[in-house]
């Protein structure tokens, strides 16, 4: 049997690997991608001659998918944990400690925001439980509208936006409550009498377990191992142009006839390939917008006195060009051992992709100047690498869960076809691993 996996990001690579483990050596697995390399928006480049991830550089460690996959592949020794340092938050031209025990920056009590917001906002947070509150189950609005109404716009822009930006390269104005904060939506649906009560109910229990994990030698180790162990024939640099039903399976141009297909492609590509097969699903997928960003990795002299924090998040409305900094050598002990101090600067968010067109030297200069501004120290790079991510992340806008339900319902009756990818049930690496695994199991079950 011949199976095509379209899209060689982490979702597609996991799907190809899982198909091999389920179907054995007899399956002919074709893995295609329009890009010249596998990995999608996961990419390990080089800075100062050593590997560094230039896309995602961590995963949520409390989810089991990535640690489990590393163990299965014999890569458990590659798992690393962060140093446990907390980030700073740059707001109002000043660095603040990131408030503790919030739900994606949403507080459960006013004192958490003291120093970050003004006195009027503190009073509004404190009195929120006394104000009339209405929430309609199964409704969905953007995060900013909810937070600004109940706690004040300063909370949304100074506390929530920096955290949401790190996950989605968007803001509270572009992200829906139901998709981005499902536990909060569940608490609201269950009848929480105020936003404060809902936040308390949605908070995970306190834990000393590390929130994040990473891969010692970068994601390329995982990507290369998945590609090798999948035994797939990889065709890079060639986009799929058409998908149609045939008498015995599927026709996937320009790759020919196959028995089954996994579409692990971004939402716009999925929409195009499904346009005639599942028009309603294609319309829903086309409604999912993408954001673009740029990562600039700087190598600094080893003795550069960077703050003893994991990073610096930037609030909405600041004059900086960078949206966030990861102080990689502070965050990851294995990177602290290198000959240079490493920092990643992020540029661009949904609706603001101007930095994508800047030349490399302008991006590097902006990263160094902004980092010097927020740290108050001289920044003198000894090496730098720029990585652009056009259309890198799906925006989980209000109504996203309904769109995904329509996509899945509209393709459920198409035989030997499964979907995977970051636009479905989570943009993080664990969610993508789960997506690829589920798609492979669906195909294997149908072929059996």
CSV table of C-alpha atoms in Angstrom, one decimal:
chain,number,residue,atom,x,y,z
A,1,UNK,CA,0.0,0.0,0.0
A,2,UNK,CA,1.1,3.6,-0.7
A,3,UNK,CA,0.4,6.4,1.7
A,4,UNK,CA,1.2,10.0,1.2
A,5,UNK,CA,1.9,12.3,4.1
A,6,UNK,CA,1.7,15.9,2.8
A,7,UNK,CA,3.6,18.3,5.0
A,8,UNK,CA,6.9,17.4,6.7
A,9,UNK,CA,6.7,19.5,9.9
A,10,UNK,CA,6.6,17.8,13.2
A,11,UNK,CA,3.0,16.7,12.7
A,12,UNK,CA,3.8,15.1,9.4
A,13,UNK,CA,7.0,13.5,10.6
A,14,UNK,CA,5.3,11.9,13.6
A,15,UNK,CA,2.5,10.7,11.3
A,16,UNK,CA,5.0,9.0,8.9
A,17,UNK,CA,6.9,7.4,11.8
A,18,UNK,CA,3.7,6.1,13.5
A,19,UNK,CA,2.4,4.7,10.2
A,20,UNK,CA,5.7,2.8,9.9
A,21,UNK,CA,5.4,1.3,13.4
A,22,UNK,CA,1.7,0.4,12.8
A,23,UNK,CA,1.9,-0.9,9.2
A,24,UNK,CA,5.4,-2.4,9.1
A,25,UNK,CA,8.1,-2.5,6.4
A,26,UNK,CA,5.6,-3.3,3.6
A,27,UNK,CA,4.0,0.2,3.5
A,28,UNK,CA,5.3,2.6,0.9
A,29,UNK,CA,5.2,6.0,2.8
A,30,UNK,CA,5.8,9.1,0.8
A,31,UNK,CA,6.6,12.3,2.8
A,32,UNK,CA,6.3,15.5,0.8
A,33,UNK,CA,6.9,19.2,1.6
A,34,UNK,CA,6.9,22.4,-0.4
A,35,UNK,CA,10.0,23.5,1.6
A,36,UNK,CA,13.5,22.4,0.9
A,37,UNK,CA,13.9,20.7,4.3
A,38,UNK,CA,11.8,18.8,6.8
A,39,UNK,CA,10.8,20.2,10.1
A,40,UNK,CA,8.4,23.1,9.2
A,41,UNK,CA,8.7,25.8,11.8
A,42,UNK,CA,11.0,23.7,13.9
A,43,UNK,CA,14.6,24.4,12.8
A,44,UNK,CA,18.0,24.1,14.5
A,45,UNK,CA,20.4,26.5,12.9
A,46,UNK,CA,23.9,27.5,14.0
A,47,UNK,CA,25.1,30.5,16.0
A,48,UNK,CA,28.8,31.1,16.6
A,49,UNK,CA,29.4,27.6,15.2
A,50,UNK,CA,27.1,25.7,17.5
A,51,UNK,CA,23.5,24.5,17.2
A,52,UNK,CA,20.6,26.6,18.4
A,53,UNK,CA,16.9,26.2,17.8
A,54,UNK,CA,15.6,29.1,15.8
A,55,UNK,CA,11.9,28.2,15.9
A,56,UNK,CA,10.3,26.7,19.0
A,57,UNK,CA,13.0,26.1,21.6
A,58,UNK,CA,10.9,24.4,24.3
A,59,UNK,CA,7.8,22.3,24.9
A,60,UNK,CA,5.3,22.0,27.7
A,61,UNK,CA,6.9,19.4,29.9
A,62,UNK,CA,3.8,18.6,31.8
A,63,UNK,CA,2.3,17.0,28.7
A,64,UNK,CA,3.5,13.5,28.1
A,65,UNK,CA,3.8,13.4,24.3
A,66,UNK,CA,7.4,14.7,23.7
A,67,UNK,CA,9.1,12.9,26.6
A,68,UNK,CA,7.3,9.7,25.6
A,69,UNK,CA,8.3,10.1,22.0
A,70,UNK,CA,12.0,10.7,23.0
A,71,UNK,CA,11.9,7.6,25.1
A,72,UNK,CA,10.4,5.6,22.3
A,73,UNK,CA,13.1,6.8,19.8
A,74,UNK,CA,15.9,6.1,22.3
A,75,UNK,CA,16.6,9.9,22.7
A,76,UNK,CA,15.7,10.2,26.3
A,77,UNK,CA,19.3,11.4,27.1
A,78,UNK,CA,18.5,14.5,24.9
A,79,UNK,CA,15.8,15.7,27.3
A,80,UNK,CA,16.9,18.8,29.2
A,81,UNK,CA,15.2,21.0,31.8
A,82,UNK,CA,15.4,24.8,32.2
A,83,UNK,CA,17.2,26.4,35.1
A,84,UNK,CA,13.9,27.5,36.8
A,85,UNK,CA,14.5,31.2,36.4
A,86,UNK,CA,11.5,33.5,35.8
A,87,UNK,CA,11.2,36.1,33.0
A,88,UNK,CA,10.9,39.8,33.4
A,89,UNK,CA,8.1,41.9,31.9
A,90,UNK,CA,9.0,45.2,30.2
A,91,UNK,CA,6.1,47.6,30.6
A,92,UNK,CA,6.0,51.4,30.9
A,93,UNK,CA,9.7,51.5,30.2
A,94,UNK,CA,10.6,49.5,33.3
A,95,UNK,CA,11.4,45.8,33.9
A,96,UNK,CA,8.9,44.1,36.3
A,97,UNK,CA,9.0,40.6,37.8
A,98,UNK,CA,6.4,38.5,35.9
A,99,UNK,CA,3.4,38.1,38.3
A,100,UNK,CA,3.3,34.6,39.8
A,101,UNK,CA,0.4,32.2,39.8
A,102,UNK,CA,-1.6,33.8,37.0
A,103,UNK,CA,-3.6,32.0,34.3
A,104,UNK,CA,-1.7,33.1,31.1
A,105,UNK,CA,-1.2,36.5,32.8
A,106,UNK,CA,-4.8,36.7,34.1
A,107,UNK,CA,-4.7,37.4,37.9
A,108,UNK,CA,-7.0,35.9,40.5
A,109,UNK,CA,-6.4,38.8,42.9
A,110,UNK,CA,-5.4,42.4,42.6
A,111,UNK,CA,-2.2,42.3,44.6
A,112,UNK,CA,-0.6,40.1,41.8
A,113,UNK,CA,-0.7,43.2,39.5
A,114,UNK,CA,0.6,45.8,42.0
A,115,UNK,CA,3.4,47.8,40.4
A,116,UNK,CA,2.4,46.7,36.9
A,117,UNK,CA,-0.9,48.5,36.6
A,118,UNK,CA,-2.3,51.7,38.1
A,119,UNK,CA,-4.4,52.1,41.2
A,120,UNK,CA,-7.7,52.4,39.3
A,121,UNK,CA,-7.0,49.1,37.7
A,122,UNK,CA,-6.1,47.5,41.0
A,123,UNK,CA,-9.4,48.7,42.4
A,124,UNK,CA,-11.3,47.3,39.4
A,125,UNK,CA,-9.7,43.9,39.8
A,126,UNK,CA,-10.5,43.8,43.6
A,127,UNK,CA,-14.1,44.8,43.0
A,128,UNK,CA,-14.7,42.5,40.0
A,129,UNK,CA,-16.6,39.9,42.1
A,130,UNK,CA,-19.2,42.5,43.2
A,131,UNK,CA,-20.1,43.6,39.6
A,132,UNK,CA,-22.9,41.8,37.6
A,133,UNK,CA,-21.4,39.2,35.3
A,134,UNK,CA,-22.9,37.4,32.3
A,135,UNK,CA,-21.4,34.6,30.3
A,136,UNK,CA,-23.3,32.5,27.8
A,137,UNK,CA,-22.2,28.8,27.6
A,138,UNK,CA,-20.6,27.9,24.2
A,139,UNK,CA,-20.1,31.6,23.4
A,140,UNK,CA,-16.7,32.9,22.5
A,141,UNK,CA,-15.1,36.3,22.4
A,142,UNK,CA,-11.5,37.6,22.1
A,143,UNK,CA,-9.4,37.5,25.3
A,144,UNK,CA,-8.9,41.3,25.3
A,145,UNK,CA,-12.6,42.0,25.4
A,146,UNK,CA,-13.2,39.8,28.4
A,147,UNK,CA,-10.2,40.9,30.4
A,148,UNK,CA,-10.5,44.6,29.6
A,149,UNK,CA,-14.2,44.6,30.6
A,150,UNK,CA,-13.7,42.8,33.9
A,151,UNK,CA,-10.1,43.8,35.0
A,152,UNK,CA,-9.1,46.7,32.7
A,153,UNK,CA,-7.2,47.1,29.5
A,154,UNK,CA,-3.9,47.5,31.3
A,155,UNK,CA,-4.1,43.9,32.5
A,156,UNK,CA,-4.7,42.6,29.0
A,157,UNK,CA,-2.0,44.7,27.4
A,158,UNK,CA,0.7,44.5,30.2
A,159,UNK,CA,0.2,41.0,31.6
A,160,UNK,CA,-1.8,38.8,29.2
A,161,UNK,CA,-0.5,40.0,25.8
A,162,UNK,CA,3.2,39.2,26.5
A,163,UNK,CA,2.4,35.6,27.4
A,164,UNK,CA,-0.1,35.0,24.5
A,165,UNK,CA,2.4,36.6,22.1
A,166,UNK,CA,4.9,34.0,23.1
A,167,UNK,CA,2.6,31.1,22.3
A,168,UNK,CA,0.7,32.4,19.2
A,169,UNK,CA,2.7,35.4,17.9
A,170,UNK,CA,-0.6,37.2,18.4
A,171,UNK,CA,-2.3,39.3,21.0
A,172,UNK,CA,-5.3,39.1,23.3
A,173,UNK,CA,-7.2,41.0,20.6
A,174,UNK,CA,-6.6,38.3,18.0
A,175,UNK,CA,-7.1,35.2,20.2
A,176,UNK,CA,-10.3,33.6,21.4
A,177,UNK,CA,-11.0,32.6,25.0
A,178,UNK,CA,-12.3,29.1,24.2
A,179,UNK,CA,-9.4,27.9,22.1
A,180,UNK,CA,-6.5,29.6,24.0
A,181,UNK,CA,-7.9,29.2,27.6
A,182,UNK,CA,-10.0,26.1,27.5
A,183,UNK,CA,-10.0,25.6,31.3
A,184,UNK,CA,-11.2,29.2,31.8
A,185,UNK,CA,-13.9,28.7,29.3
A,186,UNK,CA,-15.0,25.5,31.0
A,187,UNK,CA,-15.2,27.3,34.4
A,188,UNK,CA,-17.2,30.0,32.8
A,189,UNK,CA,-19.5,27.5,31.1
A,190,UNK,CA,-20.0,25.8,34.5
A,191,UNK,CA,-21.5,28.9,35.9
A,192,UNK,CA,-18.6,30.8,37.6
A,193,UNK,CA,-20.2,33.9,39.1
A,194,UNK,CA,-17.3,36.2,38.1
A,195,UNK,CA,-14.1,36.1,36.1
A,196,UNK,CA,-12.1,36.0,39.4
A,197,UNK,CA,-14.0,32.8,40.4
A,198,UNK,CA,-13.4,31.3,37.0
A,199,UNK,CA,-9.7,32.0,37.1
A,200,UNK,CA,-9.4,30.4,40.5
A,201,UNK,CA,-11.2,27.3,39.3
A,202,UNK,CA,-9.2,27.1,36.1
A,203,UNK,CA,-5.7,27.4,37.7
A,204,UNK,CA,-3.7,24.2,37.7
A,205,UNK,CA,-2.7,23.0,41.2
A,206,UNK,CA,0.7,24.3,42.5
A,207,UNK,CA,3.6,22.1,41.4
A,208,UNK,CA,7.3,22.1,41.6
A,209,UNK,CA,7.6,20.1,38.3
A,210,UNK,CA,9.3,22.0,35.5
A,211,UNK,CA,6.8,23.6,33.2
A,212,UNK,CA,9.0,23.2,30.1
A,213,UNK,CA,11.5,20.8,28.6
A,214,UNK,CA,14.0,21.1,25.7
A,215,UNK,CA,16.3,19.0,23.5
A,216,UNK,CA,20.0,19.3,24.3
A,217,UNK,CA,21.2,19.3,20.7
A,218,UNK,CA,18.2,21.0,19.2
A,219,UNK,CA,15.0,19.8,17.5
A,220,UNK,CA,17.0,18.6,14.5
A,221,UNK,CA,17.9,15.5,16.5
A,222,UNK,CA,14.2,14.6,16.9
A,223,UNK,CA,13.3,15.6,13.3
A,224,UNK,CA,16.2,13.6,11.7
A,225,UNK,CA,15.4,10.5,13.8
A,226,UNK,CA,11.7,10.6,13.0
A,227,UNK,CA,12.5,10.9,9.3
A,228,UNK,CA,15.1,8.1,9.4
A,229,UNK,CA,12.9,5.7,11.4
A,230,UNK,CA,9.8,6.4,9.3
A,231,UNK,CA,11.6,4.9,6.3
A,232,UNK,CA,9.6,7.4,4.2
A,233,UNK,CA,10.7,8.5,0.8
A,234,UNK,CA,11.1,12.3,1.3
A,235,UNK,CA,10.3,14.6,-1.6
A,236,UNK,CA,11.2,18.2,-0.5
A,237,UNK,CA,10.8,21.4,-2.5
A,238,UNK,CA,7.7,20.1,-4.3
A,239,UNK,CA,4.2,21.4,-3.3
A,240,UNK,CA,1.1,19.2,-3.6
A,241,UNK,CA,-1.1,21.0,-6.2
A,242,UNK,CA,-4.3,18.9,-6.3
A,243,UNK,CA,-6.0,16.2,-4.3
A,244,UNK,CA,-8.9,14.2,-5.9
A,245,UNK,CA,-10.6,10.9,-5.4
A,246,UNK,CA,-9.8,8.0,-7.7
A,247,UNK,CA,-11.4,4.6,-8.2
A,248,UNK,CA,-8.9,2.9,-5.9
A,249,UNK,CA,-7.9,5.7,-3.6
A,250,UNK,CA,-6.5,9.2,-4.2
A,251,UNK,CA,-4.8,11.2,-6.9
A,252,UNK,CA,-2.3,13.6,-5.4
A,253,UNK,CA,-0.6,15.8,-8.0
A,254,UNK,CA,2.2,15.7,-8.9
A,255,UNK,CA,2.9,12.5,-6.9
A,256,UNK,CA,0.4,10.1,-8.5
A,257,UNK,CA,-2.0,7.6,-7.0
A,258,UNK,CA,-2.0,6.6,-3.4
A,259,UNK,CA,-4.2,4.5,-1.1
A,260,UNK,CA,-4.4,7.0,1.7
A,261,UNK,CA,-3.4,10.6,2.6
A,262,UNK,CA,-2.5,12.5,5.7
A,263,UNK,CA,-2.7,16.2,5.2
A,264,UNK,CA,-0.3,17.7,7.7
A,265,UNK,CA,-0.3,21.1,6.0
A,266,UNK,CA,-1.0,24.7,7.2
A,267,UNK,CA,-4.6,25.7,7.2
A,268,UNK,CA,-4.5,27.7,3.9
A,269,UNK,CA,-2.9,24.8,2.1
A,270,UNK,CA,-5.4,22.3,3.5
A,271,UNK,CA,-8.2,24.6,2.4
A,272,UNK,CA,-6.9,24.7,-1.1
A,273,UNK,CA,-6.5,20.9,-1.4
A,274,UNK,CA,-10.0,20.3,0.1
A,275,UNK,CA,-11.7,22.9,-2.0
A,276,UNK,CA,-13.6,20.5,-4.3
A,277,UNK,CA,-13.7,17.5,-2.0
A,278,UNK,CA,-15.1,19.1,1.1
A,279,UNK,CA,-16.2,22.7,0.4
A,280,UNK,CA,-17.5,23.5,3.9
A,281,UNK,CA,-14.4,22.2,5.5
A,282,UNK,CA,-12.2,24.1,3.1
A,283,UNK,CA,-14.1,27.3,3.8
A,284,UNK,CA,-13.6,26.8,7.6
A,285,UNK,CA,-9.9,26.1,7.1
A,286,UNK,CA,-9.5,29.2,4.9
A,287,UNK,CA,-10.9,31.3,7.8
A,288,UNK,CA,-7.9,30.5,10.0
A,289,UNK,CA,-5.4,33.3,9.6
A,290,UNK,CA,-1.6,33.0,10.1
A,291,UNK,CA,0.9,35.3,11.8
A,292,UNK,CA,4.5,35.9,10.9
A,293,UNK,CA,7.6,36.5,13.0
A,294,UNK,CA,11.4,36.7,12.9
A,295,UNK,CA,13.9,35.2,15.4
A,296,UNK,CA,17.3,36.9,15.7
A,297,UNK,CA,19.8,34.9,17.7
A,298,UNK,CA,22.7,36.8,19.1
A,299,UNK,CA,26.0,35.4,20.4
A,300,UNK,CA,27.6,37.7,23.0
A,301,UNK,CA,30.9,37.6,24.9
A,302,UNK,CA,30.5,34.9,27.6
A,303,UNK,CA,31.0,37.4,30.4
A,304,UNK,CA,28.2,39.8,29.3
A,305,UNK,CA,26.3,40.5,32.5
A,306,UNK,CA,22.8,39.6,31.4
A,307,UNK,CA,20.0,39.6,33.9
A,308,UNK,CA,19.6,36.5,35.9
A,309,UNK,CA,16.2,35.7,34.3
A,310,UNK,CA,15.0,33.3,31.6
A,311,UNK,CA,13.8,36.1,29.4
A,312,UNK,CA,12.2,39.5,28.9
A,313,UNK,CA,8.6,39.8,27.7
A,314,UNK,CA,7.4,43.0,26.2
A,315,UNK,CA,4.0,44.5,26.9
A,316,UNK,CA,1.8,46.0,24.2
A,317,UNK,CA,2.4,49.6,23.4
A,318,UNK,CA,6.1,49.8,24.2
A,319,UNK,CA,8.5,51.6,21.9
A,320,UNK,CA,10.7,48.6,21.4
A,321,UNK,CA,10.9,46.9,18.1
A,322,UNK,CA,11.5,43.4,19.6
A,323,UNK,CA,8.5,41.7,21.1
A,324,UNK,CA,10.4,39.4,23.5
A,325,UNK,CA,13.9,38.2,24.4
A,326,UNK,CA,14.9,34.7,25.5
A,327,UNK,CA,18.1,34.8,27.6
A,328,UNK,CA,19.0,31.3,26.4
A,329,UNK,CA,22.2,31.0,28.4
A,330,UNK,CA,20.3,31.9,31.6
A,331,UNK,CA,17.3,29.7,30.8
A,332,UNK,CA,19.1,26.5,29.8
A,333,UNK,CA,22.0,25.1,31.9
A,334,UNK,CA,23.4,23.2,28.9
A,335,UNK,CA,23.7,26.4,26.9
A,336,UNK,CA,25.3,28.2,29.8
A,337,UNK,CA,28.4,26.0,29.3
A,338,UNK,CA,29.1,27.4,25.9
A,339,UNK,CA,31.9,29.8,25.0
A,340,UNK,CA,29.4,32.6,24.2
A,341,UNK,CA,26.2,34.0,25.9
A,342,UNK,CA,23.2,33.4,23.7
A,343,UNK,CA,20.0,35.5,23.4
A,344,UNK,CA,17.1,35.1,21.1
A,345,UNK,CA,15.1,38.2,20.1
A,346,UNK,CA,11.6,37.9,18.6
A,347,UNK,CA,10.0,40.3,16.2
A,348,UNK,CA,6.5,40.5,14.7
A,349,UNK,CA,3.0,39.6,15.7
A,350,UNK,CA,-0.3,39.0,14.0
A,351,UNK,CA,-1.1,42.2,12.1
A,352,UNK,CA,2.5,43.5,12.4
A,353,UNK,CA,4.9,41.7,10.1
A,354,UNK,CA,6.9,44.6,8.9
A,355,UNK,CA,10.1,43.2,10.4
A,356,UNK,CA,9.8,40.3,7.9
A,357,UNK,CA,11.0,42.6,5.2
A,358,UNK,CA,13.9,44.2,7.1
A,359,UNK,CA,17.4,43.3,5.9
A,360,UNK,CA,19.4,41.1,8.3
A,361,UNK,CA,21.7,43.9,9.4
A,362,UNK,CA,18.8,46.1,10.5
A,363,UNK,CA,17.2,43.2,12.4
A,364,UNK,CA,20.5,42.4,14.2
A,365,UNK,CA,21.1,46.0,15.0
A,366,UNK,CA,17.5,46.4,16.3
A,367,UNK,CA,17.9,43.3,18.5
A,368,UNK,CA,21.1,44.5,20.0
A,369,UNK,CA,19.9,48.1,20.6
A,370,UNK,CA,16.6,47.0,22.2
A,371,UNK,CA,18.4,44.4,24.4
A,372,UNK,CA,20.8,47.1,25.5
A,373,UNK,CA,17.9,49.4,26.3
A,374,UNK,CA,16.0,46.9,28.5
A,375,UNK,CA,19.1,45.6,30.3
A,376,UNK,CA,21.1,48.8,30.6
A,377,UNK,CA,24.3,47.0,29.5
A,378,UNK,CA,26.5,47.2,26.4
A,379,UNK,CA,25.5,44.6,23.8
A,380,UNK,CA,28.3,43.7,21.4
A,381,UNK,CA,27.4,40.6,19.3
A,382,UNK,CA,30.2,38.3,18.2
A,383,UNK,CA,27.8,36.4,16.0
A,384,UNK,CA,24.2,36.5,14.9
A,385,UNK,CA,21.7,34.5,12.8
A,386,UNK,CA,18.3,35.6,11.4
A,387,UNK,CA,15.4,33.2,10.8
A,388,UNK,CA,12.2,34.5,9.2
A,389,UNK,CA,8.9,32.7,9.7
A,390,UNK,CA,6.3,33.9,7.2
A,391,UNK,CA,2.9,32.5,8.1
A,392,UNK,CA,4.4,30.5,10.9
A,393,UNK,CA,1.6,30.2,13.4
A,394,UNK,CA,-2.1,29.8,13.2
A,395,UNK,CA,-4.2,32.4,15.0
A,396,UNK,CA,-6.8,30.8,17.3
A,397,UNK,CA,-9.4,33.5,16.9
A,398,UNK,CA,-12.8,33.6,18.5
A,399,UNK,CA,-14.8,30.7,17.0
A,400,UNK,CA,-11.7,28.6,16.3
A,401,UNK,CA,-13.1,25.5,18.0
A,402,UNK,CA,-16.2,25.8,15.8
A,403,UNK,CA,-14.1,26.1,12.7
A,404,UNK,CA,-12.1,23.0,13.7
A,405,UNK,CA,-15.3,21.0,14.4
A,406,UNK,CA,-16.6,22.0,10.9
A,407,UNK,CA,-13.3,21.0,9.3
A,408,UNK,CA,-13.3,17.6,11.0
A,409,UNK,CA,-17.0,17.0,10.4
A,410,UNK,CA,-16.6,17.9,6.7
A,411,UNK,CA,-13.8,15.4,6.1
A,412,UNK,CA,-15.0,12.6,8.4
A,413,UNK,CA,-16.7,10.7,5.5
A,414,UNK,CA,-13.7,11.0,3.1
A,415,UNK,CA,-12.2,7.5,3.2
A,416,UNK,CA,-8.5,7.0,4.0
A,417,UNK,CA,-7.9,10.7,4.7
A,418,UNK,CA,-6.8,12.2,7.9
A,419,UNK,CA,-5.8,15.7,9.0
A,420,UNK,CA,-3.0,16.9,11.3
A,421,UNK,CA,-1.3,20.1,12.2
A,422,UNK,CA,-0.9,23.1,14.5
A,423,UNK,CA,-4.1,24.8,13.3
A,424,UNK,CA,-6.3,22.1,14.8
A,425,UNK,CA,-5.9,21.4,18.5
A,426,UNK,CA,-2.9,23.3,19.7
A,427,UNK,CA,0.1,25.1,18.3
A,428,UNK,CA,2.7,23.7,20.7
A,429,UNK,CA,4.9,20.7,19.9
A,430,UNK,CA,3.1,18.3,22.2
A,431,UNK,CA,-0.2,19.1,20.5
A,432,UNK,CA,1.4,18.6,17.1
A,433,UNK,CA,2.9,15.3,18.1
A,434,UNK,CA,-0.5,14.1,19.3
A,435,UNK,CA,-2.1,15.4,16.1
A,436,UNK,CA,0.3,13.4,13.9
A,437,UNK,CA,0.0,10.3,16.0
A,438,UNK,CA,-3.9,10.4,15.9
A,439,UNK,CA,-3.9,10.9,12.1
A,440,UNK,CA,-1.6,7.9,11.6
A,441,UNK,CA,-3.7,5.7,13.8
A,442,UNK,CA,-6.9,6.8,11.9
A,443,UNK,CA,-5.3,5.8,8.6
A,444,UNK,CA,-3.9,2.5,9.9
A,445,UNK,CA,-7.3,1.6,11.3
A,446,UNK,CA,-9.2,2.4,8.0
A,447,UNK,CA,-6.7,0.5,5.9
A,448,UNK,CA,-7.0,-2.5,8.1
